[in-house]
PDB file of C-alpha atoms in Angstrom:
ATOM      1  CA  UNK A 147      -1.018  -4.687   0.834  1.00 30.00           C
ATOM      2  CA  UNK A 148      -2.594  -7.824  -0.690  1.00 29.00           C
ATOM      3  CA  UNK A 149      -1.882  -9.553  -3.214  1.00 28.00           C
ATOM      4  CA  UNK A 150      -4.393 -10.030  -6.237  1.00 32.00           C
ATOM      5  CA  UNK A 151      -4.912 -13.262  -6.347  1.00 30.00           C
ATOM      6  CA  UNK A 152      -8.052 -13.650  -8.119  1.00 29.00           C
ATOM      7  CA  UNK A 153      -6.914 -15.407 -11.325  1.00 26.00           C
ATOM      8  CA  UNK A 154      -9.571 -17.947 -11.769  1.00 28.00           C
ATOM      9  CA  UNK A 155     -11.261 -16.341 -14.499  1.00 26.00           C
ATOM     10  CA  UNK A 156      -7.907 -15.676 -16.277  1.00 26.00           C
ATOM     11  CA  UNK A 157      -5.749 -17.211 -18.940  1.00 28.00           C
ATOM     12  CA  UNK A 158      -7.414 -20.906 -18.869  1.00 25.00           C
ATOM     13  CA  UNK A 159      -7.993 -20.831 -22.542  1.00 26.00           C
ATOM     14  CA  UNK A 160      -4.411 -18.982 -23.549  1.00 28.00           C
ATOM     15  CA  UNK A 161      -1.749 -20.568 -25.157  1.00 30.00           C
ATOM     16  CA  UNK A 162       1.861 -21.056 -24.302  1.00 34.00           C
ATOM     17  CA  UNK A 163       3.425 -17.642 -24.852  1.00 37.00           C
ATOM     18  CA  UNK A 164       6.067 -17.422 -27.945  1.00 36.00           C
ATOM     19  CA  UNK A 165       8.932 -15.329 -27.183  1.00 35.00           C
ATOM     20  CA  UNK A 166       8.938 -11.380 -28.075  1.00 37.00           C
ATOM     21  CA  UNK A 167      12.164 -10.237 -29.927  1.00 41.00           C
ATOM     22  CA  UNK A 168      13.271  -7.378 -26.766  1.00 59.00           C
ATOM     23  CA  UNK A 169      15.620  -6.589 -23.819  1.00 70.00           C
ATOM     24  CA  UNK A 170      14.214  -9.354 -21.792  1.00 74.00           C
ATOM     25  CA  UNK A 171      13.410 -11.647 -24.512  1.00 74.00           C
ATOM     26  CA  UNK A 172      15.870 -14.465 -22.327  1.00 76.00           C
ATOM     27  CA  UNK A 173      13.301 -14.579 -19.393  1.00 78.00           C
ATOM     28  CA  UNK A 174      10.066 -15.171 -21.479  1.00 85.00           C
ATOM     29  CA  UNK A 175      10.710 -18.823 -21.008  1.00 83.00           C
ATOM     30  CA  UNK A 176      10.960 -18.410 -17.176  1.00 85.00           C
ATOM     31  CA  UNK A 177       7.848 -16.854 -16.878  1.00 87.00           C
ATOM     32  CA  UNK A 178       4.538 -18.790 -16.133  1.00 83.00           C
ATOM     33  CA  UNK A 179       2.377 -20.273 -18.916  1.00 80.00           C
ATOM     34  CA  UNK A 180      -0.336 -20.421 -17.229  1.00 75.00           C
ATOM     35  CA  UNK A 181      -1.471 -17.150 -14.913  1.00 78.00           C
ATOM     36  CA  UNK A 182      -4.381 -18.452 -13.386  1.00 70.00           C
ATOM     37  CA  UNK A 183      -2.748 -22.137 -12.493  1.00 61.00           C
ATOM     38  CA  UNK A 184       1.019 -20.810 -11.006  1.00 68.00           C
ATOM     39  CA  UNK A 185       0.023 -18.981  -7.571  1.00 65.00           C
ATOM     40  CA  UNK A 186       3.148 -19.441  -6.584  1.00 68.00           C
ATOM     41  CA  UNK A 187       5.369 -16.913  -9.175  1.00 82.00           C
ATOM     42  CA  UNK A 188       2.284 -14.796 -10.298  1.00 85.00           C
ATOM     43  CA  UNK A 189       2.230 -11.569  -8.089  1.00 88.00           C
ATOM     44  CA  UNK A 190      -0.716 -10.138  -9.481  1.00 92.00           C
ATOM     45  CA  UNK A 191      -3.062  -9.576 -13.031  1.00 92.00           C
ATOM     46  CA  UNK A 192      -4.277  -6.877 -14.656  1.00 94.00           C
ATOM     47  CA  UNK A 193      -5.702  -4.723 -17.208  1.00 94.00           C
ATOM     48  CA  UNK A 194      -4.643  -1.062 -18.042  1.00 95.00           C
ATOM     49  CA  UNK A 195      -5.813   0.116 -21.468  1.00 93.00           C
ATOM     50  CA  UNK A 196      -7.033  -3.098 -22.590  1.00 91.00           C
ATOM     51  CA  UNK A 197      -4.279  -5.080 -22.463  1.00 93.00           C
ATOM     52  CA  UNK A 198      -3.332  -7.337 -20.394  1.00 93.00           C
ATOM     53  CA  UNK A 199      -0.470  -6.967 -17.694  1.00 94.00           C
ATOM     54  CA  UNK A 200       0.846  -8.873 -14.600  1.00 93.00           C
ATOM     55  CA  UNK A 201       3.979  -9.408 -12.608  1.00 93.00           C
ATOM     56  CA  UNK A 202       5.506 -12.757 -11.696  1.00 92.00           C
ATOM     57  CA  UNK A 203       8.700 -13.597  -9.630  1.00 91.00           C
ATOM     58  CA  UNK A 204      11.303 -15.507 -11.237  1.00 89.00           C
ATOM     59  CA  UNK A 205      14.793 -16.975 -10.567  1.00 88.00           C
ATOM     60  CA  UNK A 206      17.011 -15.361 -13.290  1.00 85.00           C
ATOM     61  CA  UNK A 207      20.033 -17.531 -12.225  1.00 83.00           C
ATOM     62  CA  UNK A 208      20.266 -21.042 -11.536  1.00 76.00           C
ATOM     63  CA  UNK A 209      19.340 -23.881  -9.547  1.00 73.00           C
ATOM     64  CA  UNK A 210      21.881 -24.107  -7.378  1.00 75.00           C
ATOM     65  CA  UNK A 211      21.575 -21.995  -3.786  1.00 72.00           C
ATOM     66  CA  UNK A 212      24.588 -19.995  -4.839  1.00 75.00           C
ATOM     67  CA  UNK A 213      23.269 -19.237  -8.354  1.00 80.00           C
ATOM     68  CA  UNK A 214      19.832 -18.420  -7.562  1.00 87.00           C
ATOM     69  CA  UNK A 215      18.657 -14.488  -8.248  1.00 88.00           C
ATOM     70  CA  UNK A 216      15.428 -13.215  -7.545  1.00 89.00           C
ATOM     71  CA  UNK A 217      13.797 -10.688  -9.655  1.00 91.00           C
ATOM     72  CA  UNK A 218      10.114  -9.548 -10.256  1.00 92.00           C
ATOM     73  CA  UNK A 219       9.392  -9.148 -13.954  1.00 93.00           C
ATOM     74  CA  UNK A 220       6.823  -6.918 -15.200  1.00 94.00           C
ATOM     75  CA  UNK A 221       5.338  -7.677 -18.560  1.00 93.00           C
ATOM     76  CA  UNK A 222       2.388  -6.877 -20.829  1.00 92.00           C
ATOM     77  CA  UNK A 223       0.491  -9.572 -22.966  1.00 90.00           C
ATOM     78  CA  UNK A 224       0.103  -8.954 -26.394  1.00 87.00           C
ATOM     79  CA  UNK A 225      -3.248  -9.429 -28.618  1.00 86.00           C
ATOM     80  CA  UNK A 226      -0.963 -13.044 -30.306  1.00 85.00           C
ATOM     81  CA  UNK A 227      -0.681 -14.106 -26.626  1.00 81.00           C
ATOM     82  CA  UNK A 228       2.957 -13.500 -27.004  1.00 86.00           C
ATOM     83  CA  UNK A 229       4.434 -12.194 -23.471  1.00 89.00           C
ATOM     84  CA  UNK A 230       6.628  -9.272 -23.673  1.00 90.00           C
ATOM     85  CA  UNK A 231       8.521  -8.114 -20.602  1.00 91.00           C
ATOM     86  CA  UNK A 232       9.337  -4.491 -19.988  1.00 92.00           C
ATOM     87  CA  UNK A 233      11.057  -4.055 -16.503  1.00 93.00           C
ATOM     88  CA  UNK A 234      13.251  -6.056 -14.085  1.00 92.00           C
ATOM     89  CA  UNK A 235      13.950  -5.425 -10.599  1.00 92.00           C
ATOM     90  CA  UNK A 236      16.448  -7.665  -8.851  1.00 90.00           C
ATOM     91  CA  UNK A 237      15.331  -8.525  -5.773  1.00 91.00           C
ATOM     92  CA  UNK A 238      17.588 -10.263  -2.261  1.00 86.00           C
ATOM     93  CA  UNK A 239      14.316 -12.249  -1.984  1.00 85.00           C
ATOM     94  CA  UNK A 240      10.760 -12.712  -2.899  1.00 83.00           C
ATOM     95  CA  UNK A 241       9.345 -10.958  -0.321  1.00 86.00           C
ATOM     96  CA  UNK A 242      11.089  -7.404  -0.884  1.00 87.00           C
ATOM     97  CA  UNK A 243       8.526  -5.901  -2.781  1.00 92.00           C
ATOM     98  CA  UNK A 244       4.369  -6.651  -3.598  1.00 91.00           C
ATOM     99  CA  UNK A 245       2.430  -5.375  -6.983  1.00 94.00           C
ATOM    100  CA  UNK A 246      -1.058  -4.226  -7.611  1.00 95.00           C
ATOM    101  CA  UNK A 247      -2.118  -3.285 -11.033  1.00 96.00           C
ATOM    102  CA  UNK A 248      -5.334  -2.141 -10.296  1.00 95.00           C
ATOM    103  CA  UNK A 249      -7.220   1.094 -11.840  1.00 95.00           C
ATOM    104  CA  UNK A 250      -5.425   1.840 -14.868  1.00 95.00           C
ATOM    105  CA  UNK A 251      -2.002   2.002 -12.787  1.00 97.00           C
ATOM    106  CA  UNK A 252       1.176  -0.057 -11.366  1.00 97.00           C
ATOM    107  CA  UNK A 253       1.554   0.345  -7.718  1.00 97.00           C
ATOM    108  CA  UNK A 254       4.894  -1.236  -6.697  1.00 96.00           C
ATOM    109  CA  UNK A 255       5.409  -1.376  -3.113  1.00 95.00           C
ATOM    110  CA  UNK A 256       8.682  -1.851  -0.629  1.00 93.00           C
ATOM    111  CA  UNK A 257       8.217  -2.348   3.304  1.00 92.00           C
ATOM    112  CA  UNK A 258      10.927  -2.146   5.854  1.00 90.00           C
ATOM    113  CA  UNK A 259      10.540  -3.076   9.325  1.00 86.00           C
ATOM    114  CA  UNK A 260      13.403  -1.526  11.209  1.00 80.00           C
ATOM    115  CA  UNK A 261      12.741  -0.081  14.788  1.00 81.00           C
ATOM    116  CA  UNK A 262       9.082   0.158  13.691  1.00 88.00           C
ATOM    117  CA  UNK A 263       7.115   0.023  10.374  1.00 92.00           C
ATOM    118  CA  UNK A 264       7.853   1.677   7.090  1.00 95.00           C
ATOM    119  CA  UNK A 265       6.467   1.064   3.726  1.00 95.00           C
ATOM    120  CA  UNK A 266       6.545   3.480   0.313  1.00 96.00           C
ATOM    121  CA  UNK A 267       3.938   2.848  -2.339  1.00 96.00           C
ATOM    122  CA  UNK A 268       5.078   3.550  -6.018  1.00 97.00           C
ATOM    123  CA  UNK A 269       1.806   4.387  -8.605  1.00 97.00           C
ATOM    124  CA  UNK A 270       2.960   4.329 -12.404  1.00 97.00           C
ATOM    125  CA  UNK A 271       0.921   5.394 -15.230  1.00 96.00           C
ATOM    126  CA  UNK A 272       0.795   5.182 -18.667  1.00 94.00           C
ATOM    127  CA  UNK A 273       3.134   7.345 -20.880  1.00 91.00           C
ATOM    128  CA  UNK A 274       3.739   6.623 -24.569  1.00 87.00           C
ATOM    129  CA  UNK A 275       5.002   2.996 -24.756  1.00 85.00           C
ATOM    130  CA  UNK A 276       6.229   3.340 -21.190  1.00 90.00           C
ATOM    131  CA  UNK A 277       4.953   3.949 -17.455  1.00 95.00           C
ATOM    132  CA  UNK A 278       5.868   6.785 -15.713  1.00 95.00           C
ATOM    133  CA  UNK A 279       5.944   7.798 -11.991  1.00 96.00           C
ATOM    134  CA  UNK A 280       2.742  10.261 -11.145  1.00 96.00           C
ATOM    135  CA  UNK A 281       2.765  10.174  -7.503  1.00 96.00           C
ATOM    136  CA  UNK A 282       4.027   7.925  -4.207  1.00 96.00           C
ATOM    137  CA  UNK A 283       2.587   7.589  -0.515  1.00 96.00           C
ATOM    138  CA  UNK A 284       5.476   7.277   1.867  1.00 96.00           C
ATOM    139  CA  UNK A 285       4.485   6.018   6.142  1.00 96.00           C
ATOM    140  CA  UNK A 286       6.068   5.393   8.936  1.00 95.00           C
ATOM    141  CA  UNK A 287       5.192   3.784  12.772  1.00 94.00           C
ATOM    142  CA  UNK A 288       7.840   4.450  15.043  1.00 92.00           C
ATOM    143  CA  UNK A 289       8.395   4.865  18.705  1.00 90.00           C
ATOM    144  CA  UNK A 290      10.265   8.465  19.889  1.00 88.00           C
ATOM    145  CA  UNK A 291      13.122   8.284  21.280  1.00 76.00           C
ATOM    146  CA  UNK A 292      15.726  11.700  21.821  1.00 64.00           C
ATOM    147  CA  UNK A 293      18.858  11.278  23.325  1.00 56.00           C
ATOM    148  CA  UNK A 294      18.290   7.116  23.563  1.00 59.00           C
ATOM    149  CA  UNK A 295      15.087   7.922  26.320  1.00 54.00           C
ATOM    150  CA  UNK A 296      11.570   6.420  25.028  1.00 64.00           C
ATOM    151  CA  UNK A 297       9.151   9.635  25.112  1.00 72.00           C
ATOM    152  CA  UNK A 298       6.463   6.898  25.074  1.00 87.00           C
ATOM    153  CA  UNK A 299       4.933   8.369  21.944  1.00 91.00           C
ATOM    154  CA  UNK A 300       4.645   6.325  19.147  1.00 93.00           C
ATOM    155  CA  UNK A 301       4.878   8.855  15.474  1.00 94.00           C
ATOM    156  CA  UNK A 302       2.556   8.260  12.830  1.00 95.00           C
ATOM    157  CA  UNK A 303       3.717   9.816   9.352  1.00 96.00           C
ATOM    158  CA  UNK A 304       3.760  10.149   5.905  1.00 96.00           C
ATOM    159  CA  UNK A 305       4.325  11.953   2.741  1.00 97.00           C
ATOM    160  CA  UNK A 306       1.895  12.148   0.192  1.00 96.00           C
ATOM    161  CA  UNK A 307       3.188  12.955  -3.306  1.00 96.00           C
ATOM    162  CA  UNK A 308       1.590  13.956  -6.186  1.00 96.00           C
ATOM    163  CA  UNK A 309       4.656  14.570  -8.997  1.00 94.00           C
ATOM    164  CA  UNK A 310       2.485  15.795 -11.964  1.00 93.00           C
ATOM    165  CA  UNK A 311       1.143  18.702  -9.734  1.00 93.00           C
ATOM    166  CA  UNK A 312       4.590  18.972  -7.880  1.00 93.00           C
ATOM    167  CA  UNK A 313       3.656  18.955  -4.926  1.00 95.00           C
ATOM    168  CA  UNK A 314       3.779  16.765  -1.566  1.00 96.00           C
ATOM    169  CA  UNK A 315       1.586  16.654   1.834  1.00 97.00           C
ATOM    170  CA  UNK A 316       3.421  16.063   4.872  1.00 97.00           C
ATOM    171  CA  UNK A 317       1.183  14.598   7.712  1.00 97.00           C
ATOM    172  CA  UNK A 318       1.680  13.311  11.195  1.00 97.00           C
ATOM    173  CA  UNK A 319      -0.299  11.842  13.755  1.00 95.00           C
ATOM    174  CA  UNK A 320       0.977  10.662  17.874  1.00 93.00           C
ATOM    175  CA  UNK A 321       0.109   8.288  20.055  1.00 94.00           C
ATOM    176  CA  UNK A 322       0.942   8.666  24.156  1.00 91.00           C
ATOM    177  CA  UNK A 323       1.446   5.319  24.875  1.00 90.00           C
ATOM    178  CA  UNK A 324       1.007   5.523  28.561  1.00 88.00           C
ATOM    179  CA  UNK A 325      -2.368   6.149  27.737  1.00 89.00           C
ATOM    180  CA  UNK A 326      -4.742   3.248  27.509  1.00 90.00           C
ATOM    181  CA  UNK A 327      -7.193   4.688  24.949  1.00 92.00           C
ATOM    182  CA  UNK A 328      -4.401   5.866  22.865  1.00 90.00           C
ATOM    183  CA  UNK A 329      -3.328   2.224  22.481  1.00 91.00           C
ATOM    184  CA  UNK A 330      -6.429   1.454  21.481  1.00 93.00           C
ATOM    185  CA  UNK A 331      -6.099   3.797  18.678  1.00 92.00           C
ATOM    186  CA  UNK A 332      -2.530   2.946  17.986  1.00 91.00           C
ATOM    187  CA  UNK A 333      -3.554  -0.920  17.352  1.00 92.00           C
ATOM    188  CA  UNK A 334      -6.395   0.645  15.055  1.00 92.00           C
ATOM    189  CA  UNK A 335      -3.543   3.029  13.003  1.00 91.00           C
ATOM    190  CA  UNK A 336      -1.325   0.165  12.552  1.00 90.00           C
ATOM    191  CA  UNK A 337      -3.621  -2.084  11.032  1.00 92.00           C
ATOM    192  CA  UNK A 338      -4.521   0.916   8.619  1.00 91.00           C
ATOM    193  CA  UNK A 339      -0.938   1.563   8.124  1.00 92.00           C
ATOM    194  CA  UNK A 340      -0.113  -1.509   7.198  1.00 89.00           C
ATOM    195  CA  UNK A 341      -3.447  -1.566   4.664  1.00 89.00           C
ATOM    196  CA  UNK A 342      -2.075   1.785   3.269  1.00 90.00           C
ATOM    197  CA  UNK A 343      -4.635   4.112   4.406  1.00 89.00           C
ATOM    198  CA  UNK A 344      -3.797   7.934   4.270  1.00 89.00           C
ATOM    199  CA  UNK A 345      -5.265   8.817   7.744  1.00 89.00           C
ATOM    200  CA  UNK A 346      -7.529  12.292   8.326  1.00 89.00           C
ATOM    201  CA  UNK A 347      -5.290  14.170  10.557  1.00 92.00           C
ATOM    202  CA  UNK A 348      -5.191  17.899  11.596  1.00 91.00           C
ATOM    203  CA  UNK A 349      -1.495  17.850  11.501  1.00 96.00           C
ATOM    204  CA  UNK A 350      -1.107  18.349   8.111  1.00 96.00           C
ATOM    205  CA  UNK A 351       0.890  20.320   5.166  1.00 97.00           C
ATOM    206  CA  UNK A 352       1.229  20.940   1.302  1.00 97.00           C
ATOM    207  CA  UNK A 353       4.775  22.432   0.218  1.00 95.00           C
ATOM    208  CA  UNK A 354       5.933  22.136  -3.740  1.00 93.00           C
ATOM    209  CA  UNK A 355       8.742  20.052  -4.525  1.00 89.00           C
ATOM    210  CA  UNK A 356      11.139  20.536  -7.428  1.00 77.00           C
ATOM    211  CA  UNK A 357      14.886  19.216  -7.911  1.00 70.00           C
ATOM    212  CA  UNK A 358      13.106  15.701  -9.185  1.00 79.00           C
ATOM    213  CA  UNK A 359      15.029  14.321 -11.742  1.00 75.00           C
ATOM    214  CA  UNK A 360      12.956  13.473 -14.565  1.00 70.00           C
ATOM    215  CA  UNK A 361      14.799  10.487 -15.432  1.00 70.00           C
ATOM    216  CA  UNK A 362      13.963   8.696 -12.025  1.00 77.00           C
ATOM    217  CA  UNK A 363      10.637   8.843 -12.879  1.00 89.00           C
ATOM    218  CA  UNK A 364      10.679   6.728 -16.080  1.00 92.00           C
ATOM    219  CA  UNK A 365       9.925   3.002 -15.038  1.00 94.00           C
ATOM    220  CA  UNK A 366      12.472   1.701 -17.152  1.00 90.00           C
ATOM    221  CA  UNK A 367      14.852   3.558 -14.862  1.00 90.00           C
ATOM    222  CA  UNK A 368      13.157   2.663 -11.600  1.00 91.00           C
ATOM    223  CA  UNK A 369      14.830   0.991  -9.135  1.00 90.00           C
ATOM    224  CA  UNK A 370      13.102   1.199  -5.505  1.00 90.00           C
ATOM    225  CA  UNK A 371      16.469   0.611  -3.766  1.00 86.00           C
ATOM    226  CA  UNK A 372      18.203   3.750  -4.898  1.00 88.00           C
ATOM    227  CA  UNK A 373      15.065   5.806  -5.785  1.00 90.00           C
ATOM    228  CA  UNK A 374      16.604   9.537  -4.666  1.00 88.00           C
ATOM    229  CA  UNK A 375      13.927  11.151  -1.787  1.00 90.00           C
ATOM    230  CA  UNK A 376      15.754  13.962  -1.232  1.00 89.00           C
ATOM    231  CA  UNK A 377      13.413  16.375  -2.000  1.00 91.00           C
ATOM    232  CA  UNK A 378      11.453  14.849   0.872  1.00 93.00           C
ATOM    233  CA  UNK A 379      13.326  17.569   3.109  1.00 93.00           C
ATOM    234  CA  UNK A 380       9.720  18.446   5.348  1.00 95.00           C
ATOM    235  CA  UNK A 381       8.351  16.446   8.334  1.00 95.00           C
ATOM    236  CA  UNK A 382       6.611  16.458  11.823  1.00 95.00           C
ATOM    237  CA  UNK A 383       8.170  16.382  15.056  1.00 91.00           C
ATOM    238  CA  UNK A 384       6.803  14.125  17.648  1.00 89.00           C
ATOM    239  CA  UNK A 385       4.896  17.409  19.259  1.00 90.00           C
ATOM    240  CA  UNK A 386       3.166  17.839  15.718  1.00 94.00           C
ATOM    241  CA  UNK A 387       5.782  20.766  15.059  1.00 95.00           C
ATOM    242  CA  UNK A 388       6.768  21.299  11.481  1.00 97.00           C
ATOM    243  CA  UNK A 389      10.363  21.412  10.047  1.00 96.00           C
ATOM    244  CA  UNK A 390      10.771  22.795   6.547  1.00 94.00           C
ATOM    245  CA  UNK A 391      14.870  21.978   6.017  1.00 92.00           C
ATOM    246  CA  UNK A 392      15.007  22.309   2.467  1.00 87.00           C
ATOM    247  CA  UNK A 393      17.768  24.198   0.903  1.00 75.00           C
TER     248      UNK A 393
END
C-alpha cells in the first residue's frame, strides 16, 4: 500500500502545535511541527469531516538503542492548530504497519511475509468523538503444501468483511504452477495483492458472522496484534472446495 506522501500543499503556513490537555498529551512534543517538511515520521495526511488528521511515527522512549520504542500516533488537528492525539499503537519497528486516511476513513494496515504473503487492511470510520471498525479485507499468497509435498499450486485468498452488515465474503483463487501461463497470471495476482485489490473470482461466498465483540471494534481499543479473527472460521481449499467450520 503506499504511502501518502503528498504534503506539499500542507501545513507550510501552521504554527508550532501547543499541547492538548488528554491521554497522550506527553507525546505532542514528539510529534512533527511541520507535516509537509518531516517525510521521515509523517505516515500520511488527511481530511475526514473537515478536520484535519494524520499519523506520524515516533520514538516514545529514549535515545539510547535499548530505550528506544516505536509507536505510530494517530492524531487530529484542531481549528487553534493545537495537535491532539487519540490512539497509540506500539510498534517492534517502523515498518510493522502503513496508514491511509483517505475518503472519509482510517485504513490501518499490517503485512506478514511468512511462507508467502499476507496482509489485513483495517477501515475505521467516524463514530461520535471516536472511530470505529466498519469493515476489514484480509489476503493471502501461499504455496500448497499437504503432508510437507508442494502440490505446485500457489492459493490466492481472502476475506472480505463488512461488520455493519455482519457479514463476510470468503474468496479464493489457484494458480498450477507447472503451468507457464498460470505464472504469468500468478506474477500479475501478486502485484495486485500486494496493491490490495479484491480480485473477480468465481470461487466465491457470503456467510454472516456474529460472536464480534463490540469492544474490539472501538479504535481506542484496537490493537492489530491481538485483534480476535475467530469468527473468520470459513475458507477455500486449494481445489476451490469450501469449508464452513464454525461452531
Amino acid at each position: 500500500m503506499q504511502i501518502a506522501r503528498s504534503l506539499a500543499t500542507l501545513a507550510l503556513a501552521w504554527l508550532s502545535p501547543v499541547v492538548f490537555a488528554g491521554q497522550y498529551d506527553w507525546l505532542v512534543s514528539r510529534l512533527p511541527k511541520n507535516l509537509a517538511a518531516d517525510e521521515n515520521s509523517v505516515v500520511t495526511v488527511g481530511s475526514i469531516k473537515s478536520q484535519r488528521y494524520f499519523a506520524a511515527h515516533v520514538n516514545a522512549g529514549d535515545e539510547t538503542q535499548e530505550g528506544f520504542k516505536p509507536v505510530l500516533v494517530l492524531t487530529r488537528t484542531n481549528r487553534d492548530n493545537t495537535y491532539e492525539p487519540f490512539k497509540l499503537i506500539e510498534l517492534s519497528s517502523f515498518s510493522d504497519l502503513s496508514v491511509q486516511i483517505k475518503d472519509g476513513a482510517i485504513y490501518i494496515r499490517r503485512d506478514v511475509a511468512h511462507h508467502g504473503t499476507y496482509f489485513t487492511n483495517y477501515k475505521f470510520m467516524p463514530s461520535g468523538a471516536s472511530f470505529r471498525l466498519v469493515a476489514m479485507e484480509t489476503q493471502s499468497i501461499t504455496p500448497v503444501q499437504y503432508d510437507g509435498v508442494n502440490e505446485h499450486i500457489v492459493l490466492w485468498e481472502g476475506a472480505s468483511v463488512n461488520f455493519l452488515a455482519s457479514r463476510v465474503t470468503y474468496w479464493a483463487k489457484a494458480f498450477e504452477m507447472n503451468e507457464p501461463k498460470e505464472q504469468r497470471a500468478w506474477q500479475q495476482a501478486l502485484k495486485q495483492h500486494q496493491s490490495g485489490v479484491t480480485p473477480s473470482v468465481r470461487a466465491r461466498r457470503t456467510v454472516r458472522i456474529s460472536h464480534v465483540k463490540a469492544s474490539q471494534l472501538d479504535i481506542q481499543d484496537f490493537d492489530p496484534g491481538e485483534f480476535n479473527t475467530d469468527f473468520l472460521c470459513c475458507y477455500f481449499d486449494h481445489r476451490l472446495r469450501f469449508h464452513n467450520t464454525c461452531q
